[in-house]
PDB file of C-alpha atoms in Angstrom:
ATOM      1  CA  UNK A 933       2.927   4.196  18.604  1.00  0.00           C
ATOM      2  CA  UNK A 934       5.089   2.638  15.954  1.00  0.00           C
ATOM      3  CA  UNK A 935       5.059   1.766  12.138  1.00  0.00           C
ATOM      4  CA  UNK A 936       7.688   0.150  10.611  1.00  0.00           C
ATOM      5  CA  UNK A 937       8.314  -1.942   7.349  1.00  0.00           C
ATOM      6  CA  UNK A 938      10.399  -4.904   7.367  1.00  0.00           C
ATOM      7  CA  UNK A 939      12.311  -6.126   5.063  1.00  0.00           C
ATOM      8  CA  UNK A 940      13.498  -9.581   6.989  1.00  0.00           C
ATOM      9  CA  UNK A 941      11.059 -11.953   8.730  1.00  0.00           C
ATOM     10  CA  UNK A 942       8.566 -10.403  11.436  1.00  0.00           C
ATOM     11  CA  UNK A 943       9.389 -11.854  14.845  1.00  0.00           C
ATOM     12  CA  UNK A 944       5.967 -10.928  17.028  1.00  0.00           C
ATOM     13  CA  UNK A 945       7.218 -12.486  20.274  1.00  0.00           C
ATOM     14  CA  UNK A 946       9.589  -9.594  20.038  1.00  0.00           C
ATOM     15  CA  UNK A 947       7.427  -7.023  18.998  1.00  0.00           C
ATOM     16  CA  UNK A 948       4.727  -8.030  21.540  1.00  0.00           C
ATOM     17  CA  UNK A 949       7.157  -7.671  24.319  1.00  0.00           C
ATOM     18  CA  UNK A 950       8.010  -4.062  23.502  1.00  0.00           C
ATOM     19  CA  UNK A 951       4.202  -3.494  24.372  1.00  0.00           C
ATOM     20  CA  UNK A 952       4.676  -4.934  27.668  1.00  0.00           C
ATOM     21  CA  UNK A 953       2.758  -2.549  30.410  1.00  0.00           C
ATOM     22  CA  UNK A 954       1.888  -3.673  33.617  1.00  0.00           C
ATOM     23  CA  UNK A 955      -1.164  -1.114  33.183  1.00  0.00           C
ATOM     24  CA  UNK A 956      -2.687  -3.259  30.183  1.00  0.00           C
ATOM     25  CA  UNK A 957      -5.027  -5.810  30.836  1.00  0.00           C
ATOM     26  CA  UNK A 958      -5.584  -6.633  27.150  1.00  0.00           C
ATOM     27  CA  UNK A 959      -3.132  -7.423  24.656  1.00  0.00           C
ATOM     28  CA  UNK A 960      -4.465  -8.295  21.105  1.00  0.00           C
ATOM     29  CA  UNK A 961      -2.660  -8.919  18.006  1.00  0.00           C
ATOM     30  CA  UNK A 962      -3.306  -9.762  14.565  1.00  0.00           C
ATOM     31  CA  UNK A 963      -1.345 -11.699  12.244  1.00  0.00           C
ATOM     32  CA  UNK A 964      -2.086 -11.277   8.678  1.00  0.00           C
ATOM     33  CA  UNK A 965      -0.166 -14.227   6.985  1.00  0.00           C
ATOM     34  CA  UNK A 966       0.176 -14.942   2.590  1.00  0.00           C
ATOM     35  CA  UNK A 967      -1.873 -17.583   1.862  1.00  0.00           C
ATOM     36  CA  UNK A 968      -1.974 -20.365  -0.861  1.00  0.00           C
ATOM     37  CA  UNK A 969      -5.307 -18.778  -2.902  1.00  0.00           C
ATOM     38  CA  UNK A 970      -6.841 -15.308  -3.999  1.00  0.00           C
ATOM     39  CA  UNK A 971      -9.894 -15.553  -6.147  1.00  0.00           C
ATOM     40  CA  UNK A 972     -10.423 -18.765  -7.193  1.00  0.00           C
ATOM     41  CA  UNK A 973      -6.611 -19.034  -8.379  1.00  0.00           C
ATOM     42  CA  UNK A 974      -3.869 -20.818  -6.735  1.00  0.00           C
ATOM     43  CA  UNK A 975      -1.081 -18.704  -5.304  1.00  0.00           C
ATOM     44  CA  UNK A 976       2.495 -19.602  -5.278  1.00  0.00           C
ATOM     45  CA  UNK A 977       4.239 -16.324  -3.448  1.00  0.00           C
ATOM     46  CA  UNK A 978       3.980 -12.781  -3.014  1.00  0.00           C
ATOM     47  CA  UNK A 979       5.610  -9.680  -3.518  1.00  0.00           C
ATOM     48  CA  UNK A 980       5.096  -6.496  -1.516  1.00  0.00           C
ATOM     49  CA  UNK A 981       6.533  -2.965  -2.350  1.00  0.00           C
ATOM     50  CA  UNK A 982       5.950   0.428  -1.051  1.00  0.00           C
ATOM     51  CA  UNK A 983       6.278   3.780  -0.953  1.00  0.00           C
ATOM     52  CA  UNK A 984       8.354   3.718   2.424  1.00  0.00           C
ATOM     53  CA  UNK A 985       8.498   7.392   3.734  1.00  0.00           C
ATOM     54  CA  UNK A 986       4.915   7.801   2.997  1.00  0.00           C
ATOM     55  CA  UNK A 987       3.638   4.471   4.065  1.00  0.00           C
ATOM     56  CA  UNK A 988       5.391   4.912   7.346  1.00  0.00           C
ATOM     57  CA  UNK A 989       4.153   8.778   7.881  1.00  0.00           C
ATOM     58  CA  UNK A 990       0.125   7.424   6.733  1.00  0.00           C
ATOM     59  CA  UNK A 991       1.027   4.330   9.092  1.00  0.00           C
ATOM     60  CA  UNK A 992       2.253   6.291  12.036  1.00  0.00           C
ATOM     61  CA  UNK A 993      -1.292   8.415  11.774  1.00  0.00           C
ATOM     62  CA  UNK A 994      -3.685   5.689  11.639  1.00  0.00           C
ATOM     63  CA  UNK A 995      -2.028   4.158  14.827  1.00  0.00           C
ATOM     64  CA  UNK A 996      -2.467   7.853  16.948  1.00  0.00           C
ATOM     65  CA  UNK A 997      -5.849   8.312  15.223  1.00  0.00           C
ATOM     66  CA  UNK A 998      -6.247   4.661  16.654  1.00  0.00           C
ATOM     67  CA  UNK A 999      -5.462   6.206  19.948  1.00  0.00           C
ATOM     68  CA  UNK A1000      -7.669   8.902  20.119  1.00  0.00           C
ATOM     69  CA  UNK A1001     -10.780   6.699  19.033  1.00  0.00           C
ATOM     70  CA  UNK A1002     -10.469   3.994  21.295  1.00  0.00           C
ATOM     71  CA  UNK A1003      -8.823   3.559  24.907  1.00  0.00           C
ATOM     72  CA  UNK A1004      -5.074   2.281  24.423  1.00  0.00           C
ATOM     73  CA  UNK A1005      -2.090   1.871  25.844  1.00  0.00           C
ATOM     74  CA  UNK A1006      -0.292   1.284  23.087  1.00  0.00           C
ATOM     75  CA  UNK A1007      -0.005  -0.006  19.921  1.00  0.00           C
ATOM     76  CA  UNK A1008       2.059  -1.109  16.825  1.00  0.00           C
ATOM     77  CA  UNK A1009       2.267  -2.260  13.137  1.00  0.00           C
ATOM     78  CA  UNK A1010       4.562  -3.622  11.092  1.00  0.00           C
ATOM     79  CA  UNK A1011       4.046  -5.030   7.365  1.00  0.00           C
ATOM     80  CA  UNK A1012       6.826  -6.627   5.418  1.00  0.00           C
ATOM     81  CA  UNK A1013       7.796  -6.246   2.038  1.00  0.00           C
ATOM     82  CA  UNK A1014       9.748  -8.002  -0.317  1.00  0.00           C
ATOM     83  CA  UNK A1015       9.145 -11.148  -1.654  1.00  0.00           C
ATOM     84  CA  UNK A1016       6.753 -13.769   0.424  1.00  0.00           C
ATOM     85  CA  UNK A1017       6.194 -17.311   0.442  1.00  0.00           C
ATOM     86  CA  UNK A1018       3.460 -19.423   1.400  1.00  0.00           C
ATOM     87  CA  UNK A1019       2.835 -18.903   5.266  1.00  0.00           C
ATOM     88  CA  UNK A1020       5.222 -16.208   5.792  1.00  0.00           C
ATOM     89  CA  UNK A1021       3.832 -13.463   8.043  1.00  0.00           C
ATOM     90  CA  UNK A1022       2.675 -10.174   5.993  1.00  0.00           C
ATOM     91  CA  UNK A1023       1.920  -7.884   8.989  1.00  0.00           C
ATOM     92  CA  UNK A1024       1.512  -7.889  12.495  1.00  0.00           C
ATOM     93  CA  UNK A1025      -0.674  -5.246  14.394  1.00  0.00           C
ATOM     94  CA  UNK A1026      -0.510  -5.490  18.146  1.00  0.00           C
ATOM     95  CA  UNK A1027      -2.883  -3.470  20.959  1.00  0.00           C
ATOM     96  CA  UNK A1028      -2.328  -2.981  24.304  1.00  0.00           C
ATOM     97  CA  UNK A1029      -5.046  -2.144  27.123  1.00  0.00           C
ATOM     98  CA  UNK A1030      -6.865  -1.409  30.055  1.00  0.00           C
ATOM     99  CA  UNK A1031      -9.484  -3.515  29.021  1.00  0.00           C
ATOM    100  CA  UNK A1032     -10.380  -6.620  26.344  1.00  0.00           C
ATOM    101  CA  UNK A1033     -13.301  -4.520  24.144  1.00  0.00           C
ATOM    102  CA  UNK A1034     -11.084  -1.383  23.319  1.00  0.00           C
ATOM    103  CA  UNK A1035      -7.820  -3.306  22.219  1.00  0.00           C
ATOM    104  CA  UNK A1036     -10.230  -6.068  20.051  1.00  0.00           C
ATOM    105  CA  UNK A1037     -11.884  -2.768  18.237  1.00  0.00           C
ATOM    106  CA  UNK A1038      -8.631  -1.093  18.119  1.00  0.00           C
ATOM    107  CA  UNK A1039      -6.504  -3.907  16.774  1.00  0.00           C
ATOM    108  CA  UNK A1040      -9.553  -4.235  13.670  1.00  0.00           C
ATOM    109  CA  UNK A1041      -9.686  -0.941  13.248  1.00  0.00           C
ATOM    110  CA  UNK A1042      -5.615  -0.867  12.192  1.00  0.00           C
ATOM    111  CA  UNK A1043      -5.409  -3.380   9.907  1.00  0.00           C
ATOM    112  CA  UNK A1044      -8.388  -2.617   7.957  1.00  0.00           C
ATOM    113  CA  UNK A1045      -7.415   1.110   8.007  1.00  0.00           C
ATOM    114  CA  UNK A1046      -3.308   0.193   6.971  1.00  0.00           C
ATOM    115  CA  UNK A1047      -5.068  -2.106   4.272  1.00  0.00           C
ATOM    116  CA  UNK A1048      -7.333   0.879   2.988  1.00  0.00           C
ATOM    117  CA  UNK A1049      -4.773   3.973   3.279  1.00  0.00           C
ATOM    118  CA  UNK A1050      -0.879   2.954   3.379  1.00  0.00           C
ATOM    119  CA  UNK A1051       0.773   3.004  -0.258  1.00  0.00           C
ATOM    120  CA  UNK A1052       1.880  -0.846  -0.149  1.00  0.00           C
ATOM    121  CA  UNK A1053       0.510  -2.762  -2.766  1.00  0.00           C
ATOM    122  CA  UNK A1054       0.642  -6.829  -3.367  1.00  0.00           C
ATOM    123  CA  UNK A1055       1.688  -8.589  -6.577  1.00  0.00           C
ATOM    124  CA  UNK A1056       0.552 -11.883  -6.310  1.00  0.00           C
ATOM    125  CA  UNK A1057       2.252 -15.088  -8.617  1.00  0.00           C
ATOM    126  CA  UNK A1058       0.204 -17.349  -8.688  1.00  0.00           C
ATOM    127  CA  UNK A1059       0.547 -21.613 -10.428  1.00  0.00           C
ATOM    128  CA  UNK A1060       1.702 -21.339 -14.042  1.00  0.00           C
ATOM    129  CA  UNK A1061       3.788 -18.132 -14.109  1.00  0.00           C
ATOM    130  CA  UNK A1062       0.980 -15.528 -13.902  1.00  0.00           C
ATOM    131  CA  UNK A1063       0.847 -12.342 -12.024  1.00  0.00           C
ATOM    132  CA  UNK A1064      -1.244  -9.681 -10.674  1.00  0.00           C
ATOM    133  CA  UNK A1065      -1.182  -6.247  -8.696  1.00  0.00           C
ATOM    134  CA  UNK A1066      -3.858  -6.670  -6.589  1.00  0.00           C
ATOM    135  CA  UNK A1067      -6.419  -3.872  -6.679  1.00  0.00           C
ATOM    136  CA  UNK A1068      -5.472  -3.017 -10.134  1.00  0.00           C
ATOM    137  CA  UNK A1069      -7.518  -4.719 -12.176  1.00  0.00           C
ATOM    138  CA  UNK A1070      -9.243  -2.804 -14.639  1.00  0.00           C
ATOM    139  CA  UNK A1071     -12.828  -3.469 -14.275  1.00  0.00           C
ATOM    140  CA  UNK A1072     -14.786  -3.837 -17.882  1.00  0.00           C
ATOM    141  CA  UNK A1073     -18.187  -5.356 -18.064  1.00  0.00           C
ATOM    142  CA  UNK A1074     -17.279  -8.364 -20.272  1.00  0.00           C
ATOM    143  CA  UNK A1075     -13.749  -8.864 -20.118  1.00  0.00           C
ATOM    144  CA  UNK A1076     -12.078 -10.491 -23.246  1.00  0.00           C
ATOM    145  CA  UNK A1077      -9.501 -13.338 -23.314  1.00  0.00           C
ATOM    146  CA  UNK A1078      -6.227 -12.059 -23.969  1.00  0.00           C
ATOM    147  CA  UNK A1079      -7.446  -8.128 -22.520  1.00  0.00           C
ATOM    148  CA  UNK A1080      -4.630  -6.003 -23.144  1.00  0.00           C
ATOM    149  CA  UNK A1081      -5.541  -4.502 -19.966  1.00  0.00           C
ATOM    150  CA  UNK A1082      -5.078  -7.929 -17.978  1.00  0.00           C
ATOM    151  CA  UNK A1083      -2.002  -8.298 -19.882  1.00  0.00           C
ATOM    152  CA  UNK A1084      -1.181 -11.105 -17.231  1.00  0.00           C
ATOM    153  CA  UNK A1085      -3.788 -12.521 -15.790  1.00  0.00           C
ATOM    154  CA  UNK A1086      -5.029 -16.259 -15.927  1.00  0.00           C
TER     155      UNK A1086
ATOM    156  CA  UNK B  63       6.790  24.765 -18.252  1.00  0.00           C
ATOM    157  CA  UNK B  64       7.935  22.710 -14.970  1.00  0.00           C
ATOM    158  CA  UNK B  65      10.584  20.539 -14.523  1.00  0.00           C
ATOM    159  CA  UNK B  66       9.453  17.166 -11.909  1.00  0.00           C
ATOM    160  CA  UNK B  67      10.903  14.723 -10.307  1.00  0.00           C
ATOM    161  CA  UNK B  68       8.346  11.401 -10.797  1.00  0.00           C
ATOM    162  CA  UNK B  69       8.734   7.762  -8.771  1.00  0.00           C
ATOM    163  CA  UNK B  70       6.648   5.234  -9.989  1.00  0.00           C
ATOM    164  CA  UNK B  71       5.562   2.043  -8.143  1.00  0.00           C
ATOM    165  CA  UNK B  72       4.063  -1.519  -8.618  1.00  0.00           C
ATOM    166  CA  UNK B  73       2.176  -1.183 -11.637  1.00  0.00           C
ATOM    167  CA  UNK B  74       2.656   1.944 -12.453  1.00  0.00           C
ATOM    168  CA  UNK B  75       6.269   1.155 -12.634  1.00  0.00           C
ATOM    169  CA  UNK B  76       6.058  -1.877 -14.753  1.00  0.00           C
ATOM    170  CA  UNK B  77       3.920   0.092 -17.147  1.00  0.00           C
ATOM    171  CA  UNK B  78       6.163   2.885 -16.941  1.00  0.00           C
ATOM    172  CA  UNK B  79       9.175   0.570 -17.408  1.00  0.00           C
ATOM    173  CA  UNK B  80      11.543   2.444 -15.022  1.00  0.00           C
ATOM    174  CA  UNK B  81      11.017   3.563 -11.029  1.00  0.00           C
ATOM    175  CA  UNK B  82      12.144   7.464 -11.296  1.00  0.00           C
ATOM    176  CA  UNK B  83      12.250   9.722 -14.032  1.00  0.00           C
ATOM    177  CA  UNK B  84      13.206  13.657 -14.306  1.00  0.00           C
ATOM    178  CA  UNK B  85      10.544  15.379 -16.170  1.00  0.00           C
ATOM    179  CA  UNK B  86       9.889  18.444 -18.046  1.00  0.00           C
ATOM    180  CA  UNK B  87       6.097  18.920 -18.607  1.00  0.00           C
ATOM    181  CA  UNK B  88       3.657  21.973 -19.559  1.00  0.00           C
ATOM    182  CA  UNK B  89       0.977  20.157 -17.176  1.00  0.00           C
ATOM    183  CA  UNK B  90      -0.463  22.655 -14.644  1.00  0.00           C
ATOM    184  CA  UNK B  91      -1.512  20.293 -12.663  1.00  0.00           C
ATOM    185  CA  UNK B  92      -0.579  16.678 -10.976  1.00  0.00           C
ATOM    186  CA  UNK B  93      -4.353  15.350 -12.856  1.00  0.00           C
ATOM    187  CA  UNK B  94      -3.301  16.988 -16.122  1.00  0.00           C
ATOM    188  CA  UNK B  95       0.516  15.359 -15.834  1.00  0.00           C
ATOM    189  CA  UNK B  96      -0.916  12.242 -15.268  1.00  0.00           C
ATOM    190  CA  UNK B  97      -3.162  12.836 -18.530  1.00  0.00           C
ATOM    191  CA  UNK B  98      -0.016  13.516 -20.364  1.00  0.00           C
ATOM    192  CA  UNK B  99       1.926  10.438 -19.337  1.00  0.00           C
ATOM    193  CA  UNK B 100      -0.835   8.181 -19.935  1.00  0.00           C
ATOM    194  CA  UNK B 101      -0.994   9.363 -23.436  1.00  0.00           C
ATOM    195  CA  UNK B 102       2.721   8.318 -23.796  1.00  0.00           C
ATOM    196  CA  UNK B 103       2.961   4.801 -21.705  1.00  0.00           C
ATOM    197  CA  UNK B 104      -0.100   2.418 -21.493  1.00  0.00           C
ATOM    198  CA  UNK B 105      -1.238   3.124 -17.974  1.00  0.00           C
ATOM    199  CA  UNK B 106      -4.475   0.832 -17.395  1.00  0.00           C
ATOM    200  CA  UNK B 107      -5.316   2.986 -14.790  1.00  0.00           C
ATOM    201  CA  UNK B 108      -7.877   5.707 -15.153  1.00  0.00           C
ATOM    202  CA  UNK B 109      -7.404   9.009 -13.349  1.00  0.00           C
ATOM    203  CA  UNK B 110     -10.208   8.085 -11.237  1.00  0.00           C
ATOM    204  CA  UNK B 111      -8.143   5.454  -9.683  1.00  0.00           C
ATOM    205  CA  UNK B 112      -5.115   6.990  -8.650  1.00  0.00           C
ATOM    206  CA  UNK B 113      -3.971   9.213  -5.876  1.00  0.00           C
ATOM    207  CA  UNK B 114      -0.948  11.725  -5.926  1.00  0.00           C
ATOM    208  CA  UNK B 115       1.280  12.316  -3.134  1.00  0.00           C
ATOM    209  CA  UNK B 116       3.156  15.595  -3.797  1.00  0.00           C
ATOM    210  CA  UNK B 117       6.727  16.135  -1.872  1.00  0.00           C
ATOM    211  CA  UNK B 118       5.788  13.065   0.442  1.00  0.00           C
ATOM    212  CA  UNK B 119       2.178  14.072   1.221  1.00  0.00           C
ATOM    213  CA  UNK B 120      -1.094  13.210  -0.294  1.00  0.00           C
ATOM    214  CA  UNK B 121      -2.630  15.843  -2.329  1.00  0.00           C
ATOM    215  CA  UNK B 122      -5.401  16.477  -4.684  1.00  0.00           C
ATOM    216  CA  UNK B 123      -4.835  16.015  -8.515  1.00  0.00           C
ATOM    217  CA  UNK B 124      -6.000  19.257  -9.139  1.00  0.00           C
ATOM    218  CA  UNK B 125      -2.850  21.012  -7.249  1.00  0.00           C
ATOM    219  CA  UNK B 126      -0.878  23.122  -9.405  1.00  0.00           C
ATOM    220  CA  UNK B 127       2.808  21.709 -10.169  1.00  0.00           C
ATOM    221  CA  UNK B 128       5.637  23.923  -9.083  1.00  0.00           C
ATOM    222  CA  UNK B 129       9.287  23.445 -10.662  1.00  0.00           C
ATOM    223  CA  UNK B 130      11.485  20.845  -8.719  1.00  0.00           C
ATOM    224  CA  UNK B 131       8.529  18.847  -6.903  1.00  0.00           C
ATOM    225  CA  UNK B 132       8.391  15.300  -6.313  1.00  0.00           C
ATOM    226  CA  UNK B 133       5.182  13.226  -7.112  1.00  0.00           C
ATOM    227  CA  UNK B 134       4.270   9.659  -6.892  1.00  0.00           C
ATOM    228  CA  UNK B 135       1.426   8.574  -8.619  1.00  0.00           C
ATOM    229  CA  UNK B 136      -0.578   5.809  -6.289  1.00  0.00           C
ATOM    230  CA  UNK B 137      -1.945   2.776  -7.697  1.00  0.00           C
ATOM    231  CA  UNK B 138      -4.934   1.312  -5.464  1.00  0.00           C
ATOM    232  CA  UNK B 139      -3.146   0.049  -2.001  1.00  0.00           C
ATOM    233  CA  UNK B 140      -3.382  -3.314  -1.362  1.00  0.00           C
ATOM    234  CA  UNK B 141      -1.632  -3.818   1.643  1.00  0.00           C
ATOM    235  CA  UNK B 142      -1.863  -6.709   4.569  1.00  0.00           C
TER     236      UNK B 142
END
C-alpha cells in the first residue's frame, strides 16, 4: 500500500509492475489525465500543489482503509504536482486482486476518496490569462462582474 | 499569548502573499486564529470552508493553540 507524489512524469507501466502478484486475477487502474476544459471555459494547463507530509499520511490511509473494505491484494496511488499540460497524466490509482468486482470497486473507491480528503488542490489557467483554484470559489447568489471575490475569474 | 508557526497553501497563500509565517497571536483557538488573520488579509474563504491540520494532523478548529505548534489552514481539496 503506497502513496506517493511526483514531481516528474508518472510512468504506470512501471508502477503497474510493482503490483505484479501471481495471486491477483484482477488488475485495474485508473488514469486521471488534465484535460483541455472545466466549466464551460477552455483550459490551457494546470498547476497542482500540496501539503506533502499530510497528503501522503491521508493518502497512505485511504489506500489501507481501501483494504479493509474490499478484497485486495494490493494497491497504489500516485498524483503529480507541479505544473501540467494538456494530456499529461494527474494521477494514477492501480488495484490488484483475486477477483474483477473487488479491484473495479476498490480502484473507484480511491480516487474519489484521494479527490475528497488529500490536501492537493488544482489551479487551473485557462485561454486568455485567467486562473482559478478549483473548489474555491466563493459561492454568492448573483455574482457581480468584476467580484472582488473572483478576483480572477473569466 | 502563543507564538505559531503558520504554512499557507494555494489560495490561501496567494491571499496571504507569502507560504510560512511565525506568528504571535492571543487566539485560543485554531477557528479564532483564523478569525484574526482574515481580519488582516482578504481571505475569501469563510471559516466554514476550511479545515486545520495541527502539527501534521487534521484537527478541529475549536482546538486550543499551544505555543510552538504548526498549523496549516486547508482550502477545499481539489485533487485528481
Amino acid at each position: 500500500m503506497n502513496f506517493q507524489l511526483a514531481t516528474e512524469p508518472i510512468d504506470p507501466g512501471a508502477l503497474a509492475r510493482v503490483l505484479d502478484d501471481p495471486r491477483a486475477g484482477a488488475f485495474v487502474e485508473f488514469q486521471g489525465r488534465v484535460r483541455n476544459h472545466n466549466d464551460g471555459h477552455a483550459v490551457r494547463a494546470l498547476d497542482y500543489e500540496a501539503y506533502a507530509p499530510l497528503a501522503v499520511k491521508e493518502g497512505t490511509r485511504i489506500l489501507e482503509e481501501a483494504a479493509s473494505r474490499f478484497a485486495l491484494i494490493n494497491a497504489g496511488c500516485v498524483h503529480r504536482v507541479g505544473s501540467l499540460q494538456i494530456g499529461d497524466l494527474a494521477v494514477w490509482v492501480g488495484v490488484t486482486a483475486p477477483h474483477r468486482d473487488a479491484a473495479f470497486k476498490a480502484c473507484r473507491w480511491i480516487i474519489d476518496e484521494t479527490k475528497a480528503r488529500v490536501p492537493i488542490w488544482k489551479k487551473e489557467h485557462y485561454d486568455g490569462g485567467a486562473t482559478q483554484w478549483i473548489n474555491c470559489a466563493t459561492r454568492r447568489p448573483s455574482p457581480e462582474p468584476g467580484d472582488p471575490a473572483n478576483p480572477s475569474f473569466p | 499569548m502563543a507564538t505559531v508557526r503558520l504554512s499557507y497553501f494555494a489560495l490561501l497563500r496567494e491571499q496571504r502573499g507569502l507560504a510560512h509565517e511565525v506568528r504571535e497571536t492571543s487566539a485560543v483557538s485554531a477557528g479564532e486564529l483564523y478569525a484574526e488573520l482574515s481580519t488582516h488579509y482578504p481571505f475569501t474563504l469563510s471559516a466554514d470552508r476550511i479545515r486545520v491540520a495541527i502539527d501534521g494532523e487534521f484537527s478541529p478548529l475549536s482546538t486550543p493553540l499551544r505555543e510552538g505548534c504548526e498549523l496549516v489552514f486547508i482550502p477545499p481539496v481539489a485533487g485528481g
